[in-house]
Amino acid sequence: MGTFDFILHLLNFFAPALGVAVLLTAASRLLVTRSNRSVAFWHQCAFNFVAGSLALALALVLFGRDGKMLAYAALTLATASSEWWQAGGWRK
């Protein structure tokens, strides 16, 4: 595998985490009235992306391959948990 192919594989691996992070951050700002607006959109999105990426990487290590539904469930749980934490849901 060449360098270009490796970069494409890496980008495609992390694309679901980026998509979920952007959509979740946008939805939380539109739908939740008490969302965390003191933090910039891209900082909040980056935090969600890191949480989702770690979940996907951990699932890849545990299962030995990419694309399992349990990995995507972990991605959803990790990004939702990071959004909840950033919104201060743990203080309620």
mmCIF file of C-alpha atoms in Angstrom:
data_model
loop_
_atom_site.group_PDB
_atom_site.id
_atom_site.type_symbol
_atom_site.label_atom_id
_atom_site.label_comp_id
_atom_site.label_asym_id
_atom_site.label_seq_id
_atom_site.Cartn_x
_atom_site.Cartn_y
_atom_site.Cartn_z
ATOM 1 C CA MET A 1 0.000 0.000 0.000
ATOM 2 C CA GLY A 2 1.357 3.357 -1.000
ATOM 3 C CA THR A 3 1.342 6.569 1.004
ATOM 4 C CA PHE A 4 -1.642 8.002 -0.853
ATOM 5 C CA ASP A 5 -3.683 4.844 -0.312
ATOM 6 C CA PHE A 6 -2.764 4.817 3.370
ATOM 7 C CA ILE A 7 -3.917 8.420 3.779
ATOM 8 C CA LEU A 8 -7.209 7.641 2.022
ATOM 9 C CA HIS A 9 -7.787 4.627 4.254
ATOM 10 C CA LEU A 10 -7.051 6.705 7.342
ATOM 11 C CA LEU A 11 -9.398 9.488 6.236
ATOM 12 C CA ASN A 12 -12.158 6.991 5.487
ATOM 13 C CA PHE A 13 -11.662 5.365 8.873
ATOM 14 C CA PHE A 14 -12.175 8.655 10.725
ATOM 15 C CA ALA A 15 -14.903 10.064 8.444
ATOM 16 C CA PRO A 16 -17.825 8.642 10.489
ATOM 17 C CA ALA A 17 -16.418 10.200 13.664
ATOM 18 C CA LEU A 18 -16.132 13.580 11.957
ATOM 19 C CA GLY A 19 -19.628 13.385 10.497
ATOM 20 C CA VAL A 20 -21.230 12.407 13.790
ATOM 21 C CA ALA A 21 -19.285 15.087 15.665
ATOM 22 C CA VAL A 22 -20.333 17.895 13.318
ATOM 23 C CA LEU A 23 -23.977 16.802 13.147
ATOM 24 C CA LEU A 24 -24.247 16.275 16.902
ATOM 25 C CA THR A 25 -22.710 19.645 17.720
ATOM 26 C CA ALA A 26 -24.970 21.436 15.242
ATOM 27 C CA ALA A 27 -28.060 19.616 16.486
ATOM 28 C CA SER A 28 -27.268 20.357 20.112
ATOM 29 C CA ARG A 29 -26.913 24.051 19.365
ATOM 30 C CA LEU A 30 -30.174 24.138 17.420
ATOM 31 C CA LEU A 31 -32.374 21.930 19.583
ATOM 32 C CA VAL A 32 -31.134 22.305 23.144
ATOM 33 C CA THR A 33 -31.911 25.657 24.677
ATOM 34 C CA ARG A 34 -29.325 25.332 27.443
ATOM 35 C CA SER A 35 -26.452 24.117 25.272
ATOM 36 C CA ASN A 36 -22.859 25.115 25.911
ATOM 37 C CA ARG A 37 -22.574 28.289 23.836
ATOM 38 C CA SER A 38 -19.597 29.694 25.707
ATOM 39 C CA VAL A 39 -17.354 27.250 23.821
ATOM 40 C CA ALA A 40 -16.704 27.818 20.124
ATOM 41 C CA PHE A 41 -18.495 25.497 17.714
ATOM 42 C CA TRP A 42 -15.296 24.028 16.307
ATOM 43 C CA HIS A 43 -13.787 23.407 19.745
ATOM 44 C CA GLN A 44 -16.899 21.549 20.816
ATOM 45 C CA CYS A 45 -16.893 19.648 17.529
ATOM 46 C CA ALA A 46 -13.203 18.758 17.907
ATOM 47 C CA PHE A 47 -13.786 17.379 21.397
ATOM 48 C CA ASN A 48 -16.617 15.200 20.079
ATOM 49 C CA PHE A 49 -14.423 14.086 17.163
ATOM 50 C CA VAL A 50 -11.610 13.016 19.470
ATOM 51 C CA ALA A 51 -14.016 11.027 21.644
ATOM 52 C CA GLY A 52 -15.517 9.318 18.596
ATOM 53 C CA SER A 53 -12.119 8.614 17.067
ATOM 54 C CA LEU A 54 -10.904 7.004 20.265
ATOM 55 C CA ALA A 55 -14.015 4.819 20.350
ATOM 56 C CA LEU A 56 -13.459 3.697 16.750
ATOM 57 C CA ALA A 57 -9.761 3.022 17.346
ATOM 58 C CA LEU A 58 -10.515 1.017 20.479
ATOM 59 C CA ALA A 59 -13.124 -1.018 18.594
ATOM 60 C CA LEU A 60 -10.600 -1.674 15.823
ATOM 61 C CA VAL A 61 -8.082 -2.966 18.353
ATOM 62 C CA LEU A 62 -10.649 -5.110 20.166
ATOM 63 C CA PHE A 63 -12.382 -6.613 17.122
ATOM 64 C CA GLY A 64 -9.448 -6.700 14.723
ATOM 65 C CA ARG A 65 -11.367 -5.134 11.845
ATOM 66 C CA ASP A 66 -13.289 -2.015 10.985
ATOM 67 C CA GLY A 67 -16.980 -1.625 10.255
ATOM 68 C CA LYS A 68 -18.668 -3.632 12.994
ATOM 69 C CA MET A 69 -22.007 -2.313 14.172
ATOM 70 C CA LEU A 70 -20.830 -2.446 17.774
ATOM 71 C CA ALA A 71 -18.030 -0.037 16.824
ATOM 72 C CA TYR A 72 -20.564 2.439 15.460
ATOM 73 C CA ALA A 73 -22.674 2.025 18.593
ATOM 74 C CA ALA A 74 -19.574 2.846 20.649
ATOM 75 C CA LEU A 75 -18.971 5.877 18.407
ATOM 76 C CA THR A 76 -22.493 7.116 19.069
ATOM 77 C CA LEU A 77 -22.226 6.512 22.807
ATOM 78 C CA ALA A 78 -18.830 8.215 23.054
ATOM 79 C CA THR A 79 -19.852 11.347 21.149
ATOM 80 C CA ALA A 80 -23.152 11.619 23.015
ATOM 81 C CA SER A 81 -21.335 11.232 26.329
ATOM 82 C CA SER A 82 -18.796 13.903 25.429
ATOM 83 C CA GLU A 83 -21.569 16.273 24.386
ATOM 84 C CA TRP A 84 -23.415 15.594 27.641
ATOM 85 C CA TRP A 85 -20.230 16.225 29.620
ATOM 86 C CA GLN A 86 -19.492 19.469 27.762
ATOM 87 C CA ALA A 87 -23.044 20.708 28.347
ATOM 88 C CA GLY A 88 -22.595 20.195 32.068
ATOM 89 C CA GLY A 89 -25.115 17.402 32.356
ATOM 90 C CA TRP A 90 -23.085 15.841 35.142
ATOM 91 C CA ARG A 91 -23.813 18.863 37.380
ATOM 92 C CA LYS A 92 -27.576 18.380 37.410
#
